[in-house]
GROMACS .gro file of C-alpha atoms in nm:
model
  169
    1MET     CA    1   0.000   0.000   0.000
    2ILE     CA    2   0.115   0.348  -0.072
    3ASP     CA    3   0.175   0.508   0.268
    4SER     CA    4   0.177   0.869   0.159
    5GLY     CA    5  -0.004   1.086  -0.089
    6PHE     CA    6   0.129   1.208  -0.420
    7GLU     CA    7   0.051   1.471  -0.682
    8THR     CA    8  -0.007   1.486  -1.055
    9THR     CA    9  -0.053   1.797  -1.266
   10SER     CA   10  -0.424   1.821  -1.189
   11LEU     CA   11  -0.477   1.652  -0.854
   12ARG     CA   12  -0.343   1.541  -0.519
   13MET     CA   13  -0.386   1.190  -0.386
   14THR     CA   14  -0.440   1.238  -0.014
   15LEU     CA   15  -0.446   0.995   0.277
   16LEU     CA   16  -0.803   0.992   0.411
   17LEU     CA   17  -1.040   0.762   0.594
   18LEU     CA   18  -1.323   0.593   0.406
   19VAL     CA   19  -1.630   0.555   0.626
   20THR     CA   20  -1.899   0.312   0.511
   21PHE     CA   21  -2.223   0.217   0.681
   22GLN     CA   22  -2.531   0.015   0.590
   23ALA     CA   23  -2.882   0.128   0.683
   24PRO     CA   24  -3.243   0.121   0.571
   25ALA     CA   25  -3.282   0.390   0.303
   26ALA     CA   26  -3.537   0.570   0.523
   27ASP     CA   27  -3.268   0.622   0.794
   28VAL     CA   28  -2.998   0.775   0.572
   29ASP     CA   29  -3.099   1.142   0.588
   30ARG     CA   30  -3.120   1.134   0.969
   31ILE     CA   31  -2.781   0.959   0.996
   32MET     CA   32  -2.614   1.193   0.747
   33ASP     CA   33  -2.751   1.499   0.928
   34ALA     CA   34  -2.580   1.368   1.243
   35VAL     CA   35  -2.255   1.313   1.050
   36VAL     CA   36  -2.242   1.658   0.887
   37ALA     CA   37  -2.310   1.820   1.224
   38ILE     CA   38  -1.958   1.693   1.312
   39ALA     CA   39  -1.782   1.691   0.972
   40PRO     CA   40  -1.899   1.891   0.667
   41LEU     CA   41  -1.774   1.622   0.422
   42ALA     CA   42  -1.614   1.893   0.209
   43MET     CA   43  -1.443   1.829  -0.121
   44GLY     CA   44  -1.323   2.137  -0.306
   45LYS     CA   45  -1.618   2.370  -0.359
   46TYR     CA   46  -1.874   2.109  -0.248
   47ASP     CA   47  -1.987   1.978   0.089
   48ARG     CA   48  -2.204   1.689   0.211
   49ASN     CA   49  -2.018   1.460  -0.031
   50ALA     CA   50  -2.123   1.098   0.005
   51TYR     CA   51  -2.222   0.803  -0.208
   52GLN     CA   52  -2.536   0.593  -0.157
   53SER     CA   53  -2.580   0.258  -0.329
   54ALA     CA   54  -2.897   0.127  -0.486
   55HIS     CA   55  -3.135  -0.062  -0.260
   56GLY     CA   56  -3.023  -0.411  -0.169
   57ILE     CA   57  -3.125  -0.688   0.066
   58GLU     CA   58  -2.964  -0.723   0.406
   59ARG     CA   59  -2.944  -1.078   0.544
   60TYR     CA   60  -2.913  -1.166   0.912
   61ARG     CA   61  -3.047  -1.389   1.189
   62PRO     CA   62  -3.105  -1.259   1.542
   63LEU     CA   63  -2.939  -1.464   1.816
   64ASP     CA   64  -2.988  -1.479   2.194
   65GLY     CA   65  -2.962  -1.129   2.338
   66ALA     CA   66  -3.075  -0.954   2.019
   67ALA     CA   67  -3.347  -0.691   2.065
   68ALA     CA   68  -3.573  -0.896   1.835
   69GLY     CA   69  -3.508  -1.212   2.036
   70ALA     CA   70  -3.348  -1.529   1.900
   71GLU     CA   71  -3.493  -1.659   1.574
   72THR     CA   72  -3.433  -1.975   1.374
   73GLU     CA   73  -3.511  -1.827   1.032
   74LEU     CA   74  -3.284  -1.597   0.831
   75ARG     CA   75  -3.425  -1.246   0.790
   76ARG     CA   76  -3.403  -1.067   0.457
   77ARG     CA   77  -3.463  -0.692   0.480
   78PRO     CA   78  -3.516  -0.515   0.146
   79GLY     CA   79  -3.445  -0.146   0.098
   80THR     CA   80  -3.106  -0.143   0.269
   81VAL     CA   81  -2.836   0.081   0.122
   82GLU     CA   82  -2.466   0.139   0.174
   83VAL     CA   83  -2.338   0.492   0.223
   84SER     CA   84  -1.973   0.594   0.204
   85PHE     CA   85  -1.782   0.917   0.251
   86GLU     CA   86  -1.431   1.038   0.325
   87LEU     CA   87  -1.287   1.203   0.634
   88PRO     CA   88  -0.947   1.353   0.714
   89ASP     CA   89  -0.709   1.101   0.870
   90ASP     CA   90  -0.801   1.199   1.226
   91GLN     CA   91  -0.884   0.928   1.479
   92ALA     CA   92  -1.074   1.161   1.714
   93LEU     CA   93  -1.292   1.287   1.427
   94ALA     CA   94  -1.351   0.931   1.305
   95ALA     CA   95  -1.452   0.825   1.657
   96GLY     CA   96  -1.699   1.115   1.680
   97VAL     CA   97  -1.849   1.031   1.341
   98ALA     CA   98  -1.876   0.659   1.426
   99GLU     CA   99  -2.057   0.747   1.750
  100ALA     CA  100  -2.291   0.986   1.564
  101ILE     CA  101  -2.378   0.712   1.313
  102PHE     CA  102  -2.440   0.465   1.596
  103GLN     CA  103  -2.665   0.705   1.789
  104ALA     CA  104  -2.871   0.807   1.481
  105HIS     CA  105  -2.900   0.451   1.345
  106SER     CA  106  -3.206   0.233   1.403
  107TYR     CA  107  -3.008  -0.092   1.441
  108GLN     CA  108  -2.879  -0.253   1.759
  109GLU     CA  109  -2.558  -0.350   1.569
  110PRO     CA  110  -2.507  -0.103   1.282
  111VAL     CA  111  -2.249  -0.201   1.022
  112ILE     CA  112  -1.985   0.076   1.027
  113ARG     CA  113  -1.646   0.036   0.857
  114ILE     CA  114  -1.354   0.279   0.858
  115GLN     CA  115  -1.046   0.217   0.647
  116PRO     CA  116  -0.747   0.422   0.528
  117ILE     CA  117  -0.744   0.514   0.158
  118LEU     CA  118  -0.579   0.743  -0.095
  119ALA     CA  119  -0.839   0.973  -0.249
  120SER     CA  120  -0.815   1.237  -0.518
  121ARG     CA  121  -0.855   1.608  -0.458
  122SER     CA  122  -0.853   1.846  -0.751
  123LYS     CA  123  -0.600   2.127  -0.751
  124GLY     CA  124  -0.878   2.352  -0.880
  125LEU     CA  125  -0.706   2.438  -1.206
  126ASP     CA  126  -0.904   2.617  -1.475
  127ASP     CA  127  -1.034   2.337  -1.693
  128ARG     CA  128  -1.339   2.511  -1.839
  129ALA     CA  129  -1.221   2.417  -2.190
  130ASN     CA  130  -1.182   2.044  -2.111
  131PRO     CA  131  -1.417   1.873  -2.360
  132ASN     CA  132  -1.488   1.589  -2.114
  133ARG     CA  133  -1.636   1.804  -1.837
  134TRP     CA  134  -2.012   1.785  -1.790
  135TRP     CA  135  -2.065   2.150  -1.873
  136ASN     CA  136  -1.908   2.089  -2.217
  137THR     CA  137  -2.102   1.770  -2.292
  138THR     CA  138  -2.449   1.699  -2.153
  139GLY     CA  139  -2.483   1.992  -1.915
  140ASP     CA  140  -2.609   1.970  -1.559
  141TRP     CA  141  -2.770   1.625  -1.514
  142LYS     CA  142  -3.016   1.766  -1.259
  143LYS     CA  143  -3.145   2.034  -1.498
  144VAL     CA  144  -3.155   1.788  -1.790
  145ALA     CA  145  -3.354   1.536  -1.583
  146ALA     CA  146  -3.598   1.804  -1.462
  147SER     CA  147  -3.646   1.933  -1.816
  148ALA     CA  148  -3.701   1.580  -1.948
  149THR     CA  149  -3.960   1.510  -1.678
  150GLU     CA  150  -4.146   1.833  -1.755
  151THR     CA  151  -4.143   1.754  -2.128
  152ALA     CA  152  -4.265   1.399  -2.066
  153ASP     CA  153  -4.541   1.516  -1.833
  154PHE     CA  154  -4.658   1.769  -2.093
  155GLN     CA  155  -4.638   1.538  -2.398
  156SER     CA  156  -4.734   1.198  -2.263
  157PRO     CA  157  -5.032   1.060  -2.080
  158ALA     CA  158  -4.944   0.933  -1.733
  159GLY     CA  159  -4.780   0.593  -1.737
  160SER     CA  160  -4.705   0.588  -2.110
  161GLY     CA  161  -4.328   0.593  -2.062
  162GLY     CA  162  -4.285   0.912  -2.260
  163SER     CA  163  -4.003   1.036  -2.038
  164HIS     CA  164  -3.752   0.821  -2.228
  165GLU     CA  165  -3.815   1.021  -2.544
  166ALA     CA  166  -3.717   1.349  -2.375
  167TYR     CA  167  -3.363   1.224  -2.300
  168ARG     CA  168  -3.291   1.176  -2.671
  169ALA     CA  169  -3.361   1.538  -2.759
   0.00000   0.00000   0.00000
């Protein structure tokens, strides 16, 4: 493993901590509010940076001492997601964030992982002319999606699937 960061022309690879937790999708906003009250999750000119996976199925079986009581059958809980974000390499901060996740989580045994990583940070160079940047290709995905939804709602009867046509325009 690389034990220190390095730089390229455009970015720095920095030693950080990757925090990952699993939770029901309905719990994520509450948990993330508790996290950002401690750490803003800043990256360049953005904050509250995190990744949330698509819904999956969590599998587990409660044993003696579990809040649900011991069970013989395996439970399968749909709608569980994984969320990850980066923190500075600071054990006290990581401990505070882990405690905040635990307190805001609905589980008796939340899955929380913290591991050291190298992560990129842009040097903030002027790359407005880079043909690969979103503003030089498709534009802002949020505005494109909103525009496509409005077009589909106007042109198509409900449920006809017309929203797919708007993305081709």
